[in-house]
CSV table of N, CA and C in Angstrom, one decimal:
chain,number,residue,atom,x,y,z
A,1,MET,N,28.9,36.5,11.3
A,1,MET,CA,29.4,36.7,12.7
A,1,MET,C,28.4,37.6,13.4
A,2,ASN,N,28.0,38.7,12.7
A,2,ASN,CA,27.0,39.6,13.3
A,2,ASN,C,25.8,38.9,13.8
A,3,LEU,N,25.2,38.0,12.9
A,3,LEU,CA,24.0,37.3,13.3
A,3,LEU,C,24.3,36.4,14.5
A,4,ALA,N,25.4,35.8,14.6
A,4,ALA,CA,25.7,34.9,15.7
A,4,ALA,C,25.8,35.8,17.0
A,5,LEU,N,26.4,36.9,16.9
A,5,LEU,CA,26.5,37.8,18.1
A,5,LEU,C,25.1,38.3,18.5
A,6,TRP,N,24.2,38.6,17.6
A,6,TRP,CA,22.9,39.0,17.9
A,6,TRP,C,22.1,37.8,18.6
A,7,ILE,N,22.3,36.6,18.1
A,7,ILE,CA,21.6,35.5,18.6
A,7,ILE,C,22.1,35.2,20.1
A,8,ALA,N,23.5,35.3,20.3
A,8,ALA,CA,24.0,35.1,21.6
A,8,ALA,C,23.5,36.2,22.6
A,9,ALA,N,23.5,37.4,22.1
A,9,ALA,CA,23.0,38.5,23.0
A,9,ALA,C,21.5,38.3,23.3
A,10,GLY,N,20.8,37.9,22.3
A,10,GLY,CA,19.3,37.6,22.5
A,10,GLY,C,19.1,36.5,23.5
A,11,LEU,N,19.9,35.4,23.4
A,11,LEU,CA,19.7,34.3,24.3
A,11,LEU,C,20.1,34.8,25.8
A,12,LEU,N,21.2,35.5,25.9
A,12,LEU,CA,21.5,36.0,27.2
A,12,LEU,C,20.5,37.0,27.8
A,13,ALA,N,20.0,37.8,26.9
A,13,ALA,CA,18.9,38.8,27.4
A,13,ALA,C,17.7,38.0,27.8
A,14,THR,N,17.3,37.0,27.1
A,14,THR,CA,16.1,36.2,27.5
A,14,THR,C,16.4,35.5,28.9
A,15,ILE,N,17.6,34.9,29.0
A,15,ILE,CA,17.9,34.3,30.3
A,15,ILE,C,18.0,35.3,31.4
A,16,ALA,N,18.6,36.5,31.2
A,16,ALA,CA,18.6,37.5,32.2
A,16,ALA,C,17.3,38.0,32.6
A,17,LEU,N,16.4,38.2,31.6
A,17,LEU,CA,15.1,38.7,31.9
A,17,LEU,C,14.3,37.7,32.7
A,18,ALA,N,14.3,36.5,32.3
A,18,ALA,CA,13.6,35.4,33.0
A,18,ALA,C,14.1,35.3,34.5
A,19,GLY,N,15.4,35.3,34.7
A,19,GLY,CA,15.9,35.2,36.0
A,19,GLY,C,15.7,36.4,36.8
A,20,GLY,N,15.7,37.6,36.2
A,20,GLY,CA,15.5,38.8,36.9
A,20,GLY,C,14.1,39.0,37.3
A,21,ILE,N,13.1,38.6,36.5
A,21,ILE,CA,11.7,38.7,36.8
A,21,ILE,C,11.4,37.7,38.0
A,22,THR,N,12.0,36.5,37.9
A,22,THR,CA,11.8,35.5,38.9
A,22,THR,C,12.3,36.0,40.3
A,23,LYS,N,13.5,36.5,40.3
A,23,LYS,CA,14.1,37.0,41.5
A,23,LYS,C,13.4,38.2,42.1
A,24,THR,N,12.8,39.0,41.2
A,24,THR,CA,12.2,40.3,41.6
A,24,THR,C,10.8,40.0,42.2
A,25,PHE,N,10.0,39.1,41.6
A,25,PHE,CA,8.6,39.0,41.9
A,25,PHE,C,8.2,37.7,42.6
A,26,VAL,N,9.0,36.7,42.6
A,26,VAL,CA,8.7,35.4,43.3
A,26,VAL,C,9.2,35.6,44.7
A,27,PRO,N,8.3,35.2,45.7
A,27,PRO,CA,8.7,35.3,47.1
A,27,PRO,C,10.0,34.5,47.4
A,28,LYS,N,10.8,35.0,48.3
A,28,LYS,CA,12.1,34.4,48.6
A,28,LYS,C,11.9,33.0,49.1
A,29,GLN,N,10.9,32.7,49.9
A,29,GLN,CA,10.7,31.3,50.4
A,29,GLN,C,10.4,30.3,49.3
A,30,LYS,N,9.7,30.8,48.2
A,30,LYS,CA,9.5,29.9,47.1
A,30,LYS,C,10.7,29.7,46.3
A,31,LEU,N,11.5,30.7,46.2
A,31,LEU,CA,12.8,30.6,45.4
A,31,LEU,C,13.7,29.6,46.2
A,32,ALA,N,13.8,29.7,47.5
A,32,ALA,CA,14.7,28.9,48.3
A,32,ALA,C,14.3,27.4,48.2
A,33,ALA,N,13.0,27.2,48.0
A,33,ALA,CA,12.5,25.8,47.9
A,33,ALA,C,12.7,25.2,46.5
A,34,ALA,N,13.0,26.1,45.5
A,34,ALA,CA,13.1,25.6,44.1
A,34,ALA,C,14.5,24.9,44.0
A,35,ASN,N,14.6,24.1,43.0
A,35,ASN,CA,15.8,23.4,42.6
A,35,ASN,C,16.9,24.4,42.2
A,36,GLY,N,18.0,24.5,42.9
A,36,GLY,CA,19.1,25.4,42.6
A,36,GLY,C,18.9,26.8,43.3
A,37,GLY,N,17.8,26.9,44.0
A,37,GLY,CA,17.6,28.2,44.7
A,37,GLY,C,17.9,28.2,46.1
A,38,GLY,N,18.6,27.2,46.6
A,38,GLY,CA,18.9,27.1,48.0
A,38,GLY,C,19.7,28.3,48.6
A,39,TRP,N,20.5,28.9,47.8
A,39,TRP,CA,21.3,30.1,48.2
A,39,TRP,C,20.4,31.2,48.6
A,40,THR,N,19.2,31.3,48.1
A,40,THR,CA,18.3,32.5,48.4
A,40,THR,C,17.9,32.4,49.8
A,41,GLY,N,17.8,31.2,50.4
A,41,GLY,CA,17.4,31.0,51.8
A,41,GLY,C,18.4,31.7,52.7
A,42,ASP,N,19.7,31.8,52.3
A,42,ASP,CA,20.7,32.4,53.2
A,42,ASP,C,20.9,33.9,52.8
A,43,ALA,N,20.3,34.4,51.8
A,43,ALA,CA,20.5,35.8,51.3
A,43,ALA,C,19.3,36.6,51.8
A,44,SER,N,19.5,37.9,52.0
A,44,SER,CA,18.4,38.8,52.4
A,44,SER,C,17.5,39.0,51.2
A,45,VAL,N,16.3,39.4,51.5
A,45,VAL,CA,15.3,39.7,50.5
A,45,VAL,C,15.8,40.8,49.6
A,46,GLY,N,16.3,41.8,50.2
A,46,GLY,CA,16.8,43.0,49.5
A,46,GLY,C,17.9,42.6,48.5
A,47,PHE,N,18.8,41.7,48.9
A,47,PHE,CA,19.9,41.2,48.0
A,47,PHE,C,19.3,40.5,46.8
A,48,VAL,N,18.4,39.6,47.1
A,48,VAL,CA,17.8,38.8,46.0
A,48,VAL,C,17.0,39.7,45.0
A,49,LYS,N,16.3,40.6,45.5
A,49,LYS,CA,15.5,41.5,44.6
A,49,LYS,C,16.5,42.5,43.9
A,50,THR,N,17.5,42.9,44.5
A,50,THR,CA,18.5,43.8,43.8
A,50,THR,C,19.2,43.0,42.7
A,51,LEU,N,19.5,41.8,43.0
A,51,LEU,CA,20.1,40.9,41.9
A,51,LEU,C,19.1,40.7,40.8
A,52,GLY,N,17.8,40.6,41.1
A,52,GLY,CA,16.8,40.5,40.0
A,52,GLY,C,16.7,41.7,39.2
A,53,VAL,N,16.8,42.9,39.8
A,53,VAL,CA,16.7,44.1,39.1
A,53,VAL,C,18.0,44.3,38.2
A,54,LEU,N,19.1,43.9,38.7
A,54,LEU,CA,20.3,44.0,37.9
A,54,LEU,C,20.3,43.0,36.7
A,55,GLU,N,19.6,41.9,36.9
A,55,GLU,CA,19.5,41.0,35.7
A,55,GLU,C,18.5,41.5,34.7
A,56,VAL,N,17.5,42.2,35.1
A,56,VAL,CA,16.6,42.8,34.1
A,56,VAL,C,17.3,43.9,33.4
A,57,LEU,N,18.1,44.7,34.1
A,57,LEU,CA,18.9,45.8,33.5
A,57,LEU,C,19.9,45.2,32.5
A,58,ALA,N,20.5,44.0,32.8
A,58,ALA,CA,21.4,43.3,31.9
A,58,ALA,C,20.7,42.9,30.6
A,59,ALA,N,19.4,42.5,30.8
A,59,ALA,CA,18.7,42.1,29.6
A,59,ALA,C,18.5,43.3,28.7
A,60,VAL,N,18.2,44.4,29.3
A,60,VAL,CA,18.0,45.7,28.5
A,60,VAL,C,19.3,46.1,27.9
A,61,GLY,N,20.4,46.0,28.7
A,61,GLY,CA,21.7,46.5,28.2
A,61,GLY,C,22.3,45.7,27.1
A,62,LEU,N,21.9,44.4,27.0
A,62,LEU,CA,22.4,43.6,25.9
A,62,LEU,C,21.7,43.8,24.6
A,63,ILE,N,20.5,44.4,24.6
A,63,ILE,CA,19.8,44.6,23.3
A,63,ILE,C,19.5,46.1,23.0
A,64,LEU,N,18.9,46.8,23.9
A,64,LEU,CA,18.4,48.1,23.5
A,64,LEU,C,19.4,49.1,23.0
A,65,PRO,N,20.6,49.2,23.6
A,65,PRO,CA,21.6,50.2,23.1
A,65,PRO,C,21.9,50.0,21.6
A,66,ALA,N,22.0,48.8,21.2
A,66,ALA,CA,22.3,48.5,19.8
A,66,ALA,C,21.1,48.8,18.9
A,67,VAL,N,19.9,48.3,19.4
A,67,VAL,CA,18.7,48.5,18.6
A,67,VAL,C,18.3,50.0,18.4
A,68,LEU,N,18.5,50.7,19.5
A,68,LEU,CA,18.2,52.2,19.4
A,68,LEU,C,19.3,53.0,18.9
A,69,ASP,N,20.5,52.4,18.7
A,69,ASP,CA,21.7,53.1,18.3
A,69,ASP,C,22.1,54.3,19.2
A,70,ILE,N,21.8,54.0,20.5
A,70,ILE,CA,22.2,55.0,21.6
A,70,ILE,C,23.2,54.3,22.5
A,71,ALA,N,24.5,54.8,22.4
A,71,ALA,CA,25.6,54.2,23.2
A,71,ALA,C,25.7,52.7,23.0
A,72,PRO,N,25.8,52.2,21.8
A,72,PRO,CA,25.9,50.7,21.6
A,72,PRO,C,27.1,50.1,22.3
A,73,VAL,N,28.1,50.9,22.7
A,73,VAL,CA,29.2,50.3,23.5
A,73,VAL,C,28.7,49.7,24.8
A,74,LEU,N,27.5,50.0,25.2
A,74,LEU,CA,27.0,49.4,26.4
A,74,LEU,C,26.7,47.9,26.3
A,75,VAL,N,26.6,47.4,25.0
A,75,VAL,CA,26.3,46.0,24.8
A,75,VAL,C,27.5,45.2,25.3
A,76,PRO,N,28.8,45.4,24.8
A,76,PRO,CA,29.9,44.6,25.3
A,76,PRO,C,30.2,44.9,26.8
A,77,VAL,N,29.9,46.2,27.3
A,77,VAL,CA,30.1,46.5,28.7
A,77,VAL,C,29.2,45.6,29.5
A,78,THR,N,27.9,45.5,29.1
A,78,THR,CA,27.0,44.7,29.8
A,78,THR,C,27.4,43.2,29.8
A,79,ALA,N,27.9,42.8,28.6
A,79,ALA,CA,28.4,41.4,28.5
A,79,ALA,C,29.5,41.1,29.5
A,80,ILE,N,30.4,42.1,29.7
A,80,ILE,CA,31.5,42.0,30.7
A,80,ILE,C,30.9,41.9,32.1
A,81,CYS,N,29.9,42.7,32.4
A,81,CYS,CA,29.3,42.7,33.7
A,81,CYS,C,28.6,41.3,33.9
A,82,TRP,N,28.0,40.8,32.9
A,82,TRP,CA,27.4,39.5,33.0
A,82,TRP,C,28.4,38.4,33.3
A,83,ILE,N,29.6,38.5,32.7
A,83,ILE,CA,30.7,37.6,33.0
A,83,ILE,C,31.0,37.6,34.5
A,84,LEU,N,31.1,38.8,35.0
A,84,LEU,CA,31.4,38.9,36.5
A,84,LEU,C,30.3,38.3,37.3
A,85,LEU,N,29.1,38.6,36.9
A,85,LEU,CA,27.9,38.0,37.6
A,85,LEU,C,28.0,36.5,37.6
A,86,MET,N,28.3,35.9,36.4
A,86,MET,CA,28.4,34.4,36.3
A,86,MET,C,29.5,33.9,37.1
A,87,ILE,N,30.6,34.6,37.3
A,87,ILE,CA,31.7,34.1,38.2
A,87,ILE,C,31.2,34.0,39.6
A,88,GLY,N,30.5,35.1,40.0
A,88,GLY,CA,29.9,35.1,41.4
A,88,GLY,C,28.9,33.9,41.5
A,89,ALA,N,28.1,33.7,40.5
A,89,ALA,CA,27.1,32.6,40.5
A,89,ALA,C,27.8,31.3,40.6
A,90,MET,N,28.8,31.1,39.9
A,90,MET,CA,29.5,29.8,40.0
A,90,MET,C,30.2,29.6,41.4
A,91,ILE,N,30.7,30.6,41.9
A,91,ILE,CA,31.3,30.5,43.3
A,91,ILE,C,30.2,30.1,44.3
A,92,THR,N,29.0,30.8,44.1
A,92,THR,CA,27.9,30.5,45.0
A,92,THR,C,27.4,29.1,44.9
A,93,HIS,N,27.2,28.6,43.6
A,93,HIS,CA,26.7,27.3,43.4
A,93,HIS,C,27.8,26.2,43.9
A,94,LEU,N,29.1,26.6,43.8
A,94,LEU,CA,30.1,25.7,44.2
A,94,LEU,C,30.0,25.5,45.7
A,95,ARG,N,29.8,26.6,46.4
A,95,ARG,CA,29.6,26.5,47.9
A,95,ARG,C,28.4,25.7,48.3
A,96,TYR,N,27.4,25.7,47.5
A,96,TYR,CA,26.2,24.9,47.8
A,96,TYR,C,26.2,23.5,47.2
A,97,GLY,N,27.3,23.1,46.6
A,97,GLY,CA,27.4,21.8,46.0
A,97,GLY,C,26.4,21.6,44.8
A,98,GLU,N,26.1,22.6,44.1
A,98,GLU,CA,25.2,22.5,42.9
A,98,GLU,C,26.0,22.5,41.6
A,99,ALA,N,26.7,21.4,41.3
A,99,ALA,CA,27.7,21.4,40.2
A,99,ALA,C,27.0,21.6,38.9
A,100,ARG,N,25.8,21.1,38.7
A,100,ARG,CA,25.2,21.2,37.4
A,100,ARG,C,24.8,22.7,37.0
A,101,PHE,N,24.6,23.5,38.0
A,101,PHE,CA,24.4,24.9,37.8
A,101,PHE,C,25.7,25.7,37.5
A,102,ILE,N,26.8,25.1,38.0
A,102,ILE,CA,28.1,25.7,37.6
A,102,ILE,C,28.3,25.6,36.1
A,103,VAL,N,28.0,24.4,35.6
A,103,VAL,CA,28.1,24.1,34.2
A,103,VAL,C,27.2,25.1,33.4
A,104,LEU,N,26.0,25.3,33.8
A,104,LEU,CA,25.1,26.2,33.1
A,104,LEU,C,25.6,27.6,33.2
A,105,ASN,N,26.1,28.0,34.3
A,105,ASN,CA,26.7,29.4,34.4
A,105,ASN,C,27.9,29.5,33.5
A,106,LEU,N,28.7,28.5,33.4
A,106,LEU,CA,29.8,28.5,32.5
A,106,LEU,C,29.4,28.7,31.1
A,107,ILE,N,28.3,28.1,30.7
A,107,ILE,CA,27.8,28.3,29.3
A,107,ILE,C,27.4,29.7,29.1
A,108,TYR,N,26.7,30.3,30.1
A,108,TYR,CA,26.2,31.7,30.0
A,108,TYR,C,27.5,32.6,30.0
A,109,LEU,N,28.5,32.3,30.8
A,109,LEU,CA,29.7,33.1,30.8
A,109,LEU,C,30.3,33.1,29.4
A,110,THR,N,30.4,31.9,28.8
A,110,THR,CA,31.0,31.7,27.5
A,110,THR,C,30.3,32.6,26.4
A,111,LEU,N,28.9,32.5,26.5
A,111,LEU,CA,28.1,33.3,25.5
A,111,LEU,C,28.4,34.8,25.7
A,112,ALA,N,28.5,35.3,27.0
A,112,ALA,CA,28.8,36.7,27.3
A,112,ALA,C,30.2,37.0,26.8
A,113,ALA,N,31.1,36.2,27.0
A,113,ALA,CA,32.5,36.4,26.5
A,113,ALA,C,32.5,36.6,25.0
A,114,PHE,N,31.8,35.7,24.3
A,114,PHE,CA,31.7,35.8,22.9
A,114,PHE,C,31.1,37.2,22.4
A,115,VAL,N,30.0,37.6,23.1
A,115,VAL,CA,29.4,38.9,22.8
A,115,VAL,C,30.4,40.0,23.0
A,116,ALA,N,31.0,40.0,24.2
A,116,ALA,CA,32.0,41.1,24.5
A,116,ALA,C,33.2,41.1,23.5
A,117,TRP,N,33.7,39.9,23.3
A,117,TRP,CA,34.8,39.9,22.3
A,117,TRP,C,34.4,40.3,20.9
A,118,GLY,N,33.3,39.8,20.5
A,118,GLY,CA,32.8,40.1,19.1
A,118,GLY,C,32.5,41.6,18.9
A,119,ARG,N,31.8,42.2,19.9
A,119,ARG,CA,31.4,43.6,19.8
A,119,ARG,C,32.5,44.6,20.1
A,120,LEU,N,33.6,44.2,20.8
A,120,LEU,CA,34.7,45.0,21.1
A,120,LEU,C,35.8,44.8,20.0
A,121,GLY,N,35.7,43.7,19.3
A,121,GLY,CA,36.7,43.3,18.3
A,121,GLY,C,36.2,43.3,16.9
A,122,PRO,N,36.0,42.1,16.3
A,122,PRO,CA,35.7,42.0,14.9
A,122,PRO,C,34.4,42.6,14.4
A,123,GLU,N,33.4,42.7,15.2
A,123,GLU,CA,32.0,43.2,14.8
A,123,GLU,C,31.5,44.3,15.7
A,124,PRO,N,32.2,45.4,15.8
A,124,PRO,CA,31.7,46.5,16.7
A,124,PRO,C,30.5,47.2,16.0
A,125,PHE,N,29.7,47.9,16.8
A,125,PHE,CA,28.6,48.6,16.2
A,125,PHE,C,29.1,50.0,15.8
A,126,THR,N,29.6,50.0,14.6
A,126,THR,CA,30.0,51.3,14.0
A,126,THR,C,29.3,51.6,12.7
A,127,GLY,N,28.9,52.8,12.5
A,127,GLY,CA,28.1,53.1,11.3
A,127,GLY,C,28.8,54.0,10.4
């Protein structure tokens, strides 16, 4: 179970890091033209970049607290925050008629729920 939780957290961290870097450093016009990025055309540059920074922080929060053994409770807390982010993403993609991205966000949400449940329940980071 511990290995499965690490794999799920690693996948989520990779997804969050990739999305965060993209939203932070790719120009808004290019994001808006990309498949599934139509919502960025209606959002402010500041909002998109802030979301990108939050995703990078999520990537860090899913891995580093446990690896460094400094406040490892932040891992499930970050996973819960990721769940909330995915709910917002699904609502946004629903408004833009992007159903396939809703399914993808639901998969990410499920992984985050697994990490939160596993680290708060059967496999906490206790030493």
